[in-house]
Structures are given as C-alpha cells and as structure tokens.
Tab-separated table of C-alpha atoms and ligand atoms in Angstrom:
chain	number	residue	atom	x	y	z
A	1	MET	CA	23.364	30.734	17.181
A	2	MET	CA	21.967	31.634	20.437
A	3	ARG	CA	19.547	28.713	22.349
A	4	THR	CA	16.732	30.909	22.592
A	5	GLU	CA	17.260	31.363	18.667
A	6	GLN	CA	17.014	27.750	17.725
A	7	ILE	CA	14.253	27.090	20.070
A	8	GLU	CA	12.666	29.954	18.089
A	9	MET	CA	13.366	28.422	15.138
A	10	ALA	CA	12.475	25.360	15.931
A	11	LYS	CA	8.834	26.813	17.236
A	12	GLU	CA	8.235	28.134	13.824
A	13	LYS	CA	9.305	24.901	11.887
A	14	PHE	CA	6.511	23.574	14.256
A	15	GLY	CA	3.871	26.396	13.700
A	16	GLN	CA	4.383	25.746	9.700
A	17	LEU	CA	3.837	21.947	10.116
A	18	LEU	CA	0.621	22.512	12.347
A	19	GLU	CA	-0.854	25.118	9.641
A	20	GLU	CA	-0.214	22.327	7.166
A	21	GLN	CA	-1.974	19.690	9.062
A	22	LEU	CA	-4.584	21.652	9.658
A	23	LYS	CA	-5.491	22.789	6.260
A	24	ARG	CA	-5.050	18.862	5.479
A	25	VAL	CA	-7.906	18.373	7.679
A	26	GLU	CA	-10.160	20.622	6.042
A	27	VAL	CA	-9.686	19.510	2.974
A	28	MET	CA	-10.702	16.010	4.790
A	29	LYS	CA	-13.657	17.623	5.832
A	30	ALA	CA	-14.253	18.416	2.276
A	31	GLN	CA	-13.971	15.544	0.814
A	32	GLY	CA	-16.951	13.524	-0.831
A	33	ASP	CA	-17.771	9.533	-0.984
A	34	PHE	CA	-15.839	7.296	-3.202
A	35	VAL	CA	-15.871	7.273	-6.792
A	36	ASP	CA	-18.311	4.706	-8.263
A	37	TYR	CA	-16.600	2.957	-11.313
A	38	LYS	CA	-20.033	1.845	-12.539
A	39	SER	CA	-21.199	5.174	-13.285
A	40	LEU	CA	-18.364	6.099	-15.499
A	41	ASP	CA	-18.249	5.903	-19.060
A	42	GLN	CA	-14.308	4.965	-18.785
A	43	ILE	CA	-12.055	3.821	-16.508
A	44	ILE	CA	-8.316	4.818	-16.954
A	45	ILE	CA	-5.931	2.492	-15.762
A	46	GLY	CA	-2.538	4.461	-15.270
A	47	VAL	CA	0.782	1.902	-15.690
A	48	CYS	CA	3.801	2.989	-14.271
A	49	GLY	CA	6.647	1.032	-14.198
A	50	GLY	CA	9.213	2.570	-11.753
A	51	ASP	CA	12.577	1.861	-11.309
A	52	GLY	CA	14.515	-1.269	-11.347
A	53	ILE	CA	13.111	-4.537	-12.114
A	54	GLY	CA	9.633	-2.547	-11.805
A	55	PRO	CA	8.826	-2.280	-15.907
A	56	ALA	CA	9.709	-5.399	-16.680
A	57	ILE	CA	7.411	-6.821	-13.941
A	58	THR	CA	5.161	-4.126	-14.293
A	59	GLY	CA	5.243	-4.918	-18.148
A	60	GLN	CA	4.051	-8.381	-17.628
A	61	ALA	CA	1.429	-7.550	-14.948
A	62	LYS	CA	-0.290	-5.046	-17.509
A	63	ARG	CA	-0.421	-7.941	-20.274
A	64	VAL	CA	-2.435	-10.147	-17.662
A	65	LEU	CA	-4.842	-7.096	-17.043
A	66	GLU	CA	-5.490	-6.330	-21.250
A	67	TYR	CA	-5.840	-9.897	-21.744
A	68	LEU	CA	-8.474	-10.390	-18.421
A	69	LEU	CA	-9.809	-7.004	-19.836
A	70	ASN	CA	-9.903	-7.605	-23.249
A	71	ASP	CA	-13.796	-7.115	-23.733
A	72	GLU	CA	-13.977	-3.741	-21.875
A	73	VAL	CA	-10.826	-2.276	-23.699
A	74	LYS	CA	-12.733	-3.113	-27.385
A	75	SER	CA	-15.831	-1.544	-26.190
A	76	GLY	CA	-13.756	1.513	-24.519
A	77	LYS	CA	-15.303	0.834	-21.197
A	78	VAL	CA	-11.749	0.435	-20.132
A	79	ALA	CA	-8.299	2.589	-21.279
A	80	PHE	CA	-4.628	1.423	-20.348
A	81	LYS	CA	-2.399	4.619	-20.418
A	82	ASP	CA	1.132	4.136	-19.794
A	83	ILE	CA	3.259	6.873	-17.725
A	84	GLU	CA	6.438	7.224	-18.306
A	85	GLY	CA	9.394	8.929	-15.779
A	86	LEU	CA	8.494	7.997	-12.473
A	87	THR	CA	12.354	7.121	-12.478
A	88	ILE	CA	14.971	7.578	-9.702
A	89	GLU	CA	16.766	9.251	-12.768
A	90	ARG	CA	14.308	11.956	-13.634
A	91	ARG	CA	13.257	12.416	-9.976
A	92	ALA	CA	16.622	13.310	-8.943
A	93	GLU	CA	17.050	15.747	-11.946
A	94	GLU	CA	14.040	17.624	-10.642
A	95	LYS	CA	14.689	16.799	-7.421
A	96	ALA	CA	10.981	16.183	-6.870
A	97	ALA	CA	9.464	12.966	-5.275
A	98	ILE	CA	7.284	12.812	-8.164
A	99	PRO	CA	8.083	15.259	-11.028
A	100	PRO	CA	4.808	17.805	-11.639
A	101	ALA	CA	4.415	16.238	-15.422
A	102	VAL	CA	4.271	12.935	-13.910
A	103	LEU	CA	1.894	14.087	-11.140
A	104	GLU	CA	-0.376	15.256	-13.478
A	105	GLU	CA	-0.821	12.446	-15.876
A	106	LEU	CA	-1.258	10.165	-12.727
A	107	LYS	CA	-3.992	12.794	-11.671
A	108	GLU	CA	-5.674	11.911	-15.047
A	109	CYS	CA	-6.467	8.163	-14.159
A	110	HIS	CA	-8.696	6.650	-12.109
A	111	VAL	CA	-6.695	3.660	-11.201
A	112	ILE	CA	-2.786	3.168	-11.175
A	113	LEU	CA	-0.778	-0.087	-11.361
A	114	LYS	CA	2.591	1.014	-9.841
A	115	GLY	CA	6.315	-1.124	-10.024
A	116	PRO	CA	8.598	-0.538	-7.282
A	117	THR	CA	10.309	3.068	-6.897
A	118	THR	CA	14.224	3.486	-5.295
A	119	THR	CA	13.704	5.531	-2.397
A	120	PRO	CA	17.260	7.344	-1.749
A	121	ARG	CA	18.847	6.840	1.489
A	122	LYS	CA	21.937	8.374	3.206
A	123	GLY	CA	25.020	7.544	1.056
A	124	ASP	CA	23.623	6.372	-2.317
A	125	PRO	CA	24.744	8.905	-5.535
A	126	TRP	CA	21.119	10.527	-5.083
A	127	PRO	CA	19.779	13.650	-3.614
A	128	ASN	CA	17.314	13.096	-0.807
A	129	VAL	CA	13.983	13.213	-2.571
A	130	GLU	CA	11.397	12.040	-0.376
A	131	SER	CA	10.130	8.610	-1.330
A	132	ALA	CA	7.809	8.066	-4.569
A	133	ASN	CA	5.845	5.997	-2.962
A	134	VAL	CA	4.870	8.224	0.229
A	135	ALA	CA	4.552	11.017	-1.967
A	136	MET	CA	1.780	9.375	-4.492
A	137	ARG	CA	-0.097	8.508	-1.031
A	138	LYS	CA	-0.219	12.035	0.000
A	139	GLU	CA	-0.675	13.763	-3.065
A	140	LEU	CA	-3.795	11.153	-4.294
A	141	ASP	CA	-4.655	11.042	-0.436
A	142	LEU	CA	-4.476	7.148	-0.740
A	143	PHE	CA	-5.313	6.584	2.715
A	144	ALA	CA	-5.987	2.913	3.058
A	145	ASN	CA	-3.507	0.682	2.440
A	146	VAL	CA	-4.616	-2.578	2.467
A	147	ARG	CA	-2.268	-5.876	2.303
A	148	PRO	CA	-4.190	-9.098	2.280
A	149	VAL	CA	-2.143	-12.076	3.490
A	150	ARG	CA	-3.650	-15.692	3.145
A	151	ILE	CA	-2.641	-19.096	3.850
A	152	PRO	CA	-5.242	-21.276	3.261
A	153	GLU	CA	-3.791	-24.519	4.612
A	154	GLN	CA	-2.585	-23.035	8.005
A	155	GLY	CA	-5.932	-21.315	8.334
A	156	ILE	CA	-4.624	-17.842	7.729
A	157	ASP	CA	-6.874	-15.104	6.491
A	158	TRP	CA	-5.415	-11.339	7.228
A	159	THR	CA	-6.534	-8.466	5.997
A	160	PHE	CA	-4.812	-5.720	7.217
A	161	TYR	CA	-5.541	-1.960	6.773
A	162	ARG	CA	-2.901	0.503	7.341
A	163	GLU	CA	-3.372	4.017	7.546
A	164	ASN	CA	-1.325	5.458	4.834
A	165	THR	CA	-1.383	9.088	5.064
A	166	GLU	CA	-0.675	10.354	9.015
A	167	GLY	CA	1.252	8.554	12.098
A	168	ALA	CA	5.286	9.030	12.048
A	169	TYR	CA	4.732	9.512	7.978
A	170	ALA	CA	2.541	12.440	7.588
A	171	VAL	CA	5.818	14.813	8.440
A	172	GLY	CA	8.762	12.158	8.396
A	173	SER	CA	10.939	14.143	6.060
A	174	LYS	CA	10.467	17.556	7.952
A	175	GLY	CA	11.741	16.800	11.465
A	176	VAL	CA	13.422	19.538	13.346
A	177	ASN	CA	16.906	19.700	14.441
A	178	VAL	CA	16.614	22.230	16.953
A	179	THR	CA	20.702	22.135	17.985
A	180	GLU	CA	23.381	19.677	16.498
A	181	ASP	CA	22.604	17.127	19.763
A	182	LEU	CA	18.495	17.343	19.729
A	183	GLY	CA	16.047	15.967	16.606
A	184	VAL	CA	13.007	16.107	16.945
A	185	ASP	CA	10.304	14.247	14.451
A	186	PHE	CA	6.647	14.323	14.991
A	187	THR	CA	3.935	11.661	14.468
A	188	VAL	CA	0.097	12.970	13.459
A	189	VAL	CA	-3.366	11.884	14.068
A	190	THR	CA	-6.609	13.449	13.017
A	191	SER	CA	-9.830	12.312	13.689
A	192	GLN	CA	-10.756	12.761	10.068
A	193	GLY	CA	-7.769	10.103	9.119
A	194	THR	CA	-8.791	8.035	12.095
A	195	GLU	CA	-12.214	8.025	11.140
A	196	ARG	CA	-11.874	6.922	7.714
A	197	ILE	CA	-9.199	4.308	8.209
A	198	ILE	CA	-11.620	2.375	10.743
A	199	ARG	CA	-14.810	3.374	8.992
A	200	ALA	CA	-12.898	1.118	5.770
A	201	ALA	CA	-12.128	-1.778	7.947
A	202	PHE	CA	-15.643	-2.423	9.295
A	203	GLU	CA	-17.249	-1.826	6.028
A	204	TYR	CA	-15.013	-4.538	4.496
A	205	ALA	CA	-15.309	-6.672	7.149
A	206	LYS	CA	-19.363	-6.342	7.185
A	207	ALA	CA	-19.000	-6.612	3.597
A	208	ASN	CA	-16.935	-9.848	3.721
A	209	GLY	CA	-18.998	-11.756	6.738
A	210	LYS	CA	-16.143	-11.157	9.262
A	211	THR	CA	-16.570	-11.271	12.439
A	212	ARG	CA	-13.394	-9.675	14.140
A	213	VAL	CA	-11.887	-6.357	13.511
A	214	THR	CA	-8.552	-5.588	16.122
A	215	ALA	CA	-6.749	-2.253	16.339
A	216	VAL	CA	-2.904	-2.626	16.897
A	217	THR	CA	-1.720	0.871	18.671
A	218	LYS	CA	1.090	1.521	21.360
A	219	ALA	CA	-1.373	3.656	23.205
A	220	ASN	CA	-0.114	2.532	26.669
A	221	ILE	CA	3.021	4.772	25.857
A	222	ILE	CA	2.039	7.208	22.850
A	223	LYS	CA	-1.121	8.461	25.191
A	224	THR	CA	-1.808	11.223	22.708
A	225	THR	CA	-1.957	9.995	19.024
A	226	ASP	CA	-2.495	6.433	19.396
A	227	GLY	CA	-4.813	7.224	22.109
A	228	LYS	CA	-6.949	8.899	20.102
A	229	PHE	CA	-6.762	6.160	17.273
A	230	LEU	CA	-7.840	3.960	19.862
A	231	ASP	CA	-10.720	5.934	21.338
A	232	ILE	CA	-12.271	6.360	17.920
A	233	PHE	CA	-11.901	2.549	17.107
A	234	TYR	CA	-14.078	2.002	20.199
A	235	LYS	CA	-16.642	4.572	19.619
A	236	MET	CA	-17.076	3.820	15.938
A	237	ALA	CA	-17.057	-0.046	16.596
A	238	LYS	CA	-20.393	0.356	18.561
A	239	GLU	CA	-21.968	1.096	15.010
A	240	TYR	CA	-20.820	-2.486	14.324
A	241	PRO	CA	-23.086	-4.689	16.629
A	242	GLY	CA	-22.407	-7.825	14.554
A	243	ILE	CA	-18.537	-7.899	14.919
A	244	ALA	CA	-15.853	-8.118	17.432
A	245	ALA	CA	-14.009	-5.236	18.239
A	246	ASP	CA	-10.334	-5.942	20.474
A	247	ASP	CA	-6.848	-3.810	20.113
A	248	TRP	CA	-3.045	-5.223	21.278
A	249	TYR	CA	-0.532	-3.140	21.353
A	250	ILE	CA	1.972	-3.405	18.714
A	251	ASP	CA	5.070	-5.498	20.561
A	252	ILE	CA	2.533	-8.239	21.652
A	253	MET	CA	0.948	-8.655	18.264
A	254	THR	CA	4.358	-9.037	16.250
A	255	ALA	CA	4.695	-11.908	19.251
A	256	LYS	CA	1.190	-13.097	18.386
A	257	LEU	CA	1.804	-13.477	14.518
A	258	VAL	CA	3.796	-16.323	15.240
A	259	ASP	CA	1.866	-18.117	18.061
A	260	GLU	CA	0.630	-20.912	15.415
A	261	LYS	CA	-2.411	-21.607	17.837
A	262	ARG	CA	-3.786	-17.904	18.090
A	263	ARG	CA	-2.794	-16.148	15.281
A	264	LYS	CA	-5.589	-18.188	12.833
A	265	ASP	CA	-8.143	-16.004	15.316
A	266	PHE	CA	-7.114	-12.837	13.720
A	267	GLN	CA	-9.227	-11.108	10.917
A	268	VAL	CA	-9.009	-7.927	9.842
A	269	LEU	CA	-6.643	-5.669	11.583
A	270	VAL	CA	-6.383	-1.846	11.756
A	271	LEU	CA	-3.336	0.393	12.760
A	272	PRO	CA	-1.660	3.179	12.243
A	273	ASN	CA	0.515	4.101	9.529
A	274	LEU	CA	4.214	2.580	11.023
A	275	TYR	CA	2.916	0.010	12.924
A	276	GLY	CA	0.993	-1.420	9.823
A	277	ASP	CA	4.323	-0.799	7.552
A	278	ILE	CA	6.208	-3.367	10.012
A	279	LEU	CA	3.593	-5.714	10.755
A	280	THR	CA	2.616	-6.299	7.042
A	281	ASP	CA	6.069	-7.644	6.435
A	282	GLU	CA	6.018	-9.577	8.751
A	283	ALA	CA	2.864	-11.470	7.813
A	284	ALA	CA	3.643	-11.621	4.321
A	285	GLU	CA	6.719	-13.542	5.264
A	286	PHE	CA	4.640	-16.637	6.765
A	287	GLN	CA	3.105	-16.553	2.853
A	288	GLY	CA	6.375	-16.620	1.052
A	289	GLY	CA	8.218	-13.264	1.579
A	290	VAL	CA	7.367	-9.425	0.557
A	291	GLY	CA	7.615	-11.008	-3.282
A	292	THR	CA	3.817	-12.894	-2.784
A	293	ALA	CA	1.681	-10.120	-1.733
A	294	GLY	CA	0.209	-7.443	-3.347
A	295	SER	CA	-1.060	-3.688	-1.770
A	296	ALA	CA	-3.572	-1.731	-2.511
A	297	ASN	CA	-3.667	2.307	-1.757
A	298	ILE	CA	-7.296	3.275	-1.823
A	299	GLY	CA	-8.886	6.777	-1.485
A	300	LYS	CA	-11.494	8.676	-2.521
A	301	ARG	CA	-10.866	9.948	-5.785
A	302	TYR	CA	-7.861	7.272	-6.953
A	303	ALA	CA	-6.647	3.981	-6.042
A	304	MET	CA	-2.923	3.210	-6.696
A	305	PHE	CA	-2.039	-0.797	-6.695
A	306	GLU	CA	1.501	-1.849	-6.326
A	307	ALA	CA	4.022	-5.067	-5.338
A	308	ILE	CA	5.503	-4.395	-1.373
A	309	HIS	CA	9.040	-5.080	-2.807
A	310	GLY	CA	11.681	-2.759	-3.923
A	311	SER	CA	12.906	-2.200	-6.959
A	312	ALA	CA	16.446	-4.880	-6.626
A	313	PRO	CA	18.804	-2.975	-9.053
A	314	ARG	CA	21.048	-5.148	-8.895
A	315	MET	CA	19.287	-7.288	-11.320
A	316	VAL	CA	18.863	-5.024	-13.576
A	317	ASP	CA	23.120	-4.262	-13.640
A	318	GLU	CA	23.453	-7.857	-13.834
A	319	GLY	CA	21.059	-8.186	-16.582
A	320	ARG	CA	18.651	-10.672	-15.253
A	321	ASP	CA	15.379	-8.262	-15.119
A	322	GLN	CA	13.514	-10.366	-17.526
A	323	TYR	CA	13.989	-13.109	-14.718
A	324	ALA	CA	12.561	-11.314	-11.872
A	325	ASP	CA	9.361	-12.630	-10.597
A	326	PRO	CA	5.981	-10.812	-11.545
A	327	SER	CA	3.678	-12.579	-8.992
A	328	SER	CA	3.203	-9.760	-6.333
A	329	ILE	CA	2.516	-7.253	-9.078
A	330	ILE	CA	0.236	-9.305	-10.570
A	331	ARG	CA	-1.151	-10.086	-7.612
A	332	ALA	CA	-1.901	-6.218	-7.021
A	333	GLY	CA	-3.297	-6.249	-10.432
A	334	ALA	CA	-5.520	-8.520	-9.352
A	335	MET	CA	-6.698	-6.167	-6.040
A	336	LEU	CA	-6.941	-3.950	-9.304
A	337	LEU	CA	-9.745	-6.017	-10.885
A	338	GLY	CA	-11.527	-6.239	-7.666
A	339	HIS	CA	-11.273	-2.905	-6.573
A	340	ILE	CA	-13.185	-1.301	-9.882
A	341	GLY	CA	-15.506	-4.063	-10.200
A	342	HIS	CA	-14.246	-6.928	-12.011
A	343	GLN	CA	-14.544	-9.803	-8.939
A	344	ASP	CA	-15.091	-12.647	-11.063
A	345	LYS	CA	-11.860	-11.781	-13.069
A	346	ALA	CA	-9.914	-10.992	-9.602
A	347	ASP	CA	-11.048	-14.024	-8.465
A	348	LYS	CA	-10.127	-16.156	-11.964
A	349	LEU	CA	-6.875	-14.734	-11.748
A	350	TYR	CA	-6.253	-15.773	-7.865
A	351	ARG	CA	-7.065	-19.174	-8.790
A	352	ALA	CA	-5.030	-18.861	-11.617
A	353	LEU	CA	-1.883	-17.853	-9.451
A	354	ASP	CA	-2.313	-20.797	-7.119
A	355	ILE	CA	-2.268	-22.805	-9.328
A	356	CYS	CA	0.685	-21.672	-11.048
A	357	THR	CA	3.005	-20.657	-8.076
A	358	VAL	CA	1.337	-24.007	-5.851
A	359	THR	CA	-0.456	-26.808	-6.650
A	360	GLU	CA	0.791	-26.966	-10.584
A	361	LYS	CA	3.610	-25.299	-10.215
A	362	LYS	CA	4.959	-25.970	-14.069
A	363	LEU	CA	7.463	-23.132	-14.416
A	364	VAL	CA	9.477	-22.144	-11.356
A	365	LEU	CA	11.770	-18.409	-11.368
A	366	THR	CA	14.940	-18.244	-9.703
A	367	GLY	CA	15.351	-14.932	-10.667
A	368	ARG	CA	18.077	-15.947	-13.039
A	369	ASP	CA	18.408	-18.219	-16.342
A	370	THR	CA	18.099	-21.277	-14.392
A	371	GLY	CA	14.714	-20.433	-14.391
A	372	ALA	CA	11.676	-19.338	-16.321
A	373	THR	CA	11.223	-15.541	-17.473
A	374	GLY	CA	8.551	-13.189	-16.662
A	375	ALA	CA	7.003	-12.925	-19.797
A	376	GLU	CA	7.051	-17.083	-19.625
A	377	PHE	CA	5.156	-16.953	-16.771
A	378	ALA	CA	2.877	-14.336	-17.569
A	379	ASP	CA	2.320	-16.630	-20.440
A	380	TYR	CA	1.204	-19.592	-18.094
A	381	LEU	CA	-0.961	-17.370	-16.110
A	382	MET	CA	-3.131	-16.840	-18.890
A	383	GLU	CA	-3.153	-20.497	-20.356
A	384	THR	CA	-4.027	-20.970	-16.906
A	385	ILE	CA	-7.377	-19.155	-16.781
A	386	GLU	CA	-7.881	-19.570	-20.483
A	387	LYS	CA	-8.243	-23.363	-19.046
A	388	LEU	CA	-10.696	-22.586	-16.090
B	1	LIG	C1	5.774	-0.627	2.121
B	1	LIG	C2	7.265	0.381	2.171
B	1	LIG	C3	7.240	2.362	1.772
B	1	LIG	C4	7.248	2.233	3.358
B	1	LIG	C5	8.186	2.518	1.726
B	1	LIG	C6	9.128	1.677	0.458
B	1	LIG	C7	8.563	3.980	1.320
B	1	LIG	O1	8.133	0.116	2.954
B	1	LIG	O2	4.884	0.181	1.211
B	1	LIG	O3	5.363	-0.915	3.172
B	1	LIG	O4	7.527	2.375	4.350
B	1	LIG	O5	5.628	2.568	3.387
B	2	LIG	MG1	7.308	-1.681	3.934
C-alpha cells in the first residue's frame, strides 16, 4: 500500500474516534444528577460472579450482604438479582466484552457486586475481547473509581479518585497501526469528564472533613490532556476554600508513597485513569496487597463494586476455589452498603473485617486446605457482627 493511502486510512480511523468521543461529550452534557436511593421503592443489587474464583468469593460476599440487609429484603426495600453469563467462555463465544443479554440484565439493577473477570491477552486461547471491567465502566458510565487504602497504625488514610472512562483507556483498544512500523494510541480528556471526577473528589473531601485534595498528572510532558486535567483541577479548587489543593507528577508521587514521613499527609487524590490504575496497586500493597482492597465504580445512574484482584484461574484448576479469600470483595460489599445509604451497616462490616483479619484473626486463609474456606470465613464474620 502507498504511504499516502496508509496515512489516509489512519486519518479516517482517527476521524471516527473523534466522532465517538464528541458524542460522548454530548451524552455527558445531557446527564442529570446522581440517583437518590432514598427515593426508590426498591433497590436492586445485581450479583455477578465472573470467572475463576469469582463465583466462590462473590457467593460469600452475597451471603454477608443478605445477612446485613435481611430486614430490607423482607420488606421489599432491597432485592438481589443473580446475573449469570459474564464468563470468559460466554464472552469468547459471543465475541463480546459483555454479552448483550447480560448487559441488559445489568441495566435492570441499581448497583452491582461483581467478581473478577478474565481479560484475555496475547497468547491466551481466547479471542482478544475487551476487558469486561473496562467495558462495564464505559457502558454504565461509571466514571469515578474510588479506592480507599487505610492503615490506621501507620496513620495512612488515603482515598483515590481515579477517573475511570477517559485517559489512556477511552480508546485503549482502538489504536492505529499506521504502517507495519508505526503504531499510535490515543489518550482522551474532556472538560465534562474531568469536571465530574474532580467535583466528586472535592465533594467527598468536604463531606468527610478532609482538608487536602491532591491531583496527580504528568502535565509537564503530556501537556494537552494532563494539562487540561490540571487546569480544571485548580479552577474548581477555588470553589472549595476550606480545602488545600496541590499537585504532584506521577513519577515523584510513586516515590512519595514509600516515603514514610511524607505519605501520611496525603488524604484525597484525584488522577487520570492510567496513573490511577498504577498508583492504586502500589497503595494497596502497603495495606496487604490487592487482595485486601475493595473498589467502587460510581456513575450517576449505576454503581459497581468489585475486588481489585484477578480471577486466579489456577486455583480453580487445582480445585482450591473454595479456599480463596473473599475479604476483598466483602470490602467492596461494604462500600456498596455505604453507597446505597446504609453507612451504619457498612461501618459494622468494616469493624468486623478488622477483627477477623487483624486483631482477633481466629481463622487463617491460606488459599489451600491448610487454612479455612471462604464460607468458614464468612460465617466467622457474621458471628462477629452478631456480637458487635
Ligand atoms: C483495575 C484493573 C483493570 C484496569 C484491568 C483488569 C482491566 O487493573 O481495576 O485496576 O486496568 O483498570
Ligand atoms: Mg489495576
């Protein structure tokens, strides 16, 4: 093919991406406010097991939620809905990141508890479907990825507000190989997408007595998109005079998180998608690893709560899924409870998790038959809550 033809083809693809993104801007402009859960007759909680150890650990998290929401389920205020089919086999068969019928069911819910899903990568036996996580965040417009990391004994109490629908992920699976030698990916930032995540971070800070919000970018190098993110951050910070606003570049920020003297000072951090992805894994590691962290994906209409670890297919192959640690997805369940207006129940669950995994720790999970099963852990947790 002629070089000019190759460039024309790339331009055409680029044009299509711009059309799609401008459409997204219009959708964001037309968006209303957040759902008011109190005004709903019934809150529907979708439970979606996912792949690998997903169904095992999600099943245990569901048991704990059902126990805590027993009265609400009886009165009809809350209903659980099991959603099957968000599995790699089905996604491969339908060549879809989320099978359309599953997406429809997800959209019938208000909030979703989701187990880990497998993301195929080069060399896997699966077709290269997009990550179900990324697709769900986009389809349900779950723009705020909220990831708390708390280590009280070290004075660490961070809440990350990761932008979840734009940045390097917006068209991450739609880059262009212009020629055999030249590949180009795109990163996307919009005013609307940036404003809503920064607003969410400051509003969280305000509502929770936090005194500092920190933006993390690489605006010295990625001048257009990160530059826009940072400009909007400082502009909006003026609306919150009681809250200090500052910013760091991602490289030095990853270093500062290991600086024991300085890291305690960070409170709320707001950051574009890819930096948020990386920094939240680092942060979770101090707390005991990604297996201990819960994650909320919040949009105006829907919200989804998940563990931040993977699906561990090897545990299933070796018949050990019943020994998988459900505490990360149970933590996600606690975030779900808080989100739908049951902060008291969420706090109880956090307290019980602290007792069962740190202070009392009567059961140990080892991931194999040398330790407790996920079901035994969930029983222990519920017995602990009963005594609170
Ligand atoms: C996360 C994960 C996902 C991401 C993967 C599984 C697509 O790493 O939730 O942080 O990159 O966002
Ligand atoms: Mg990640």
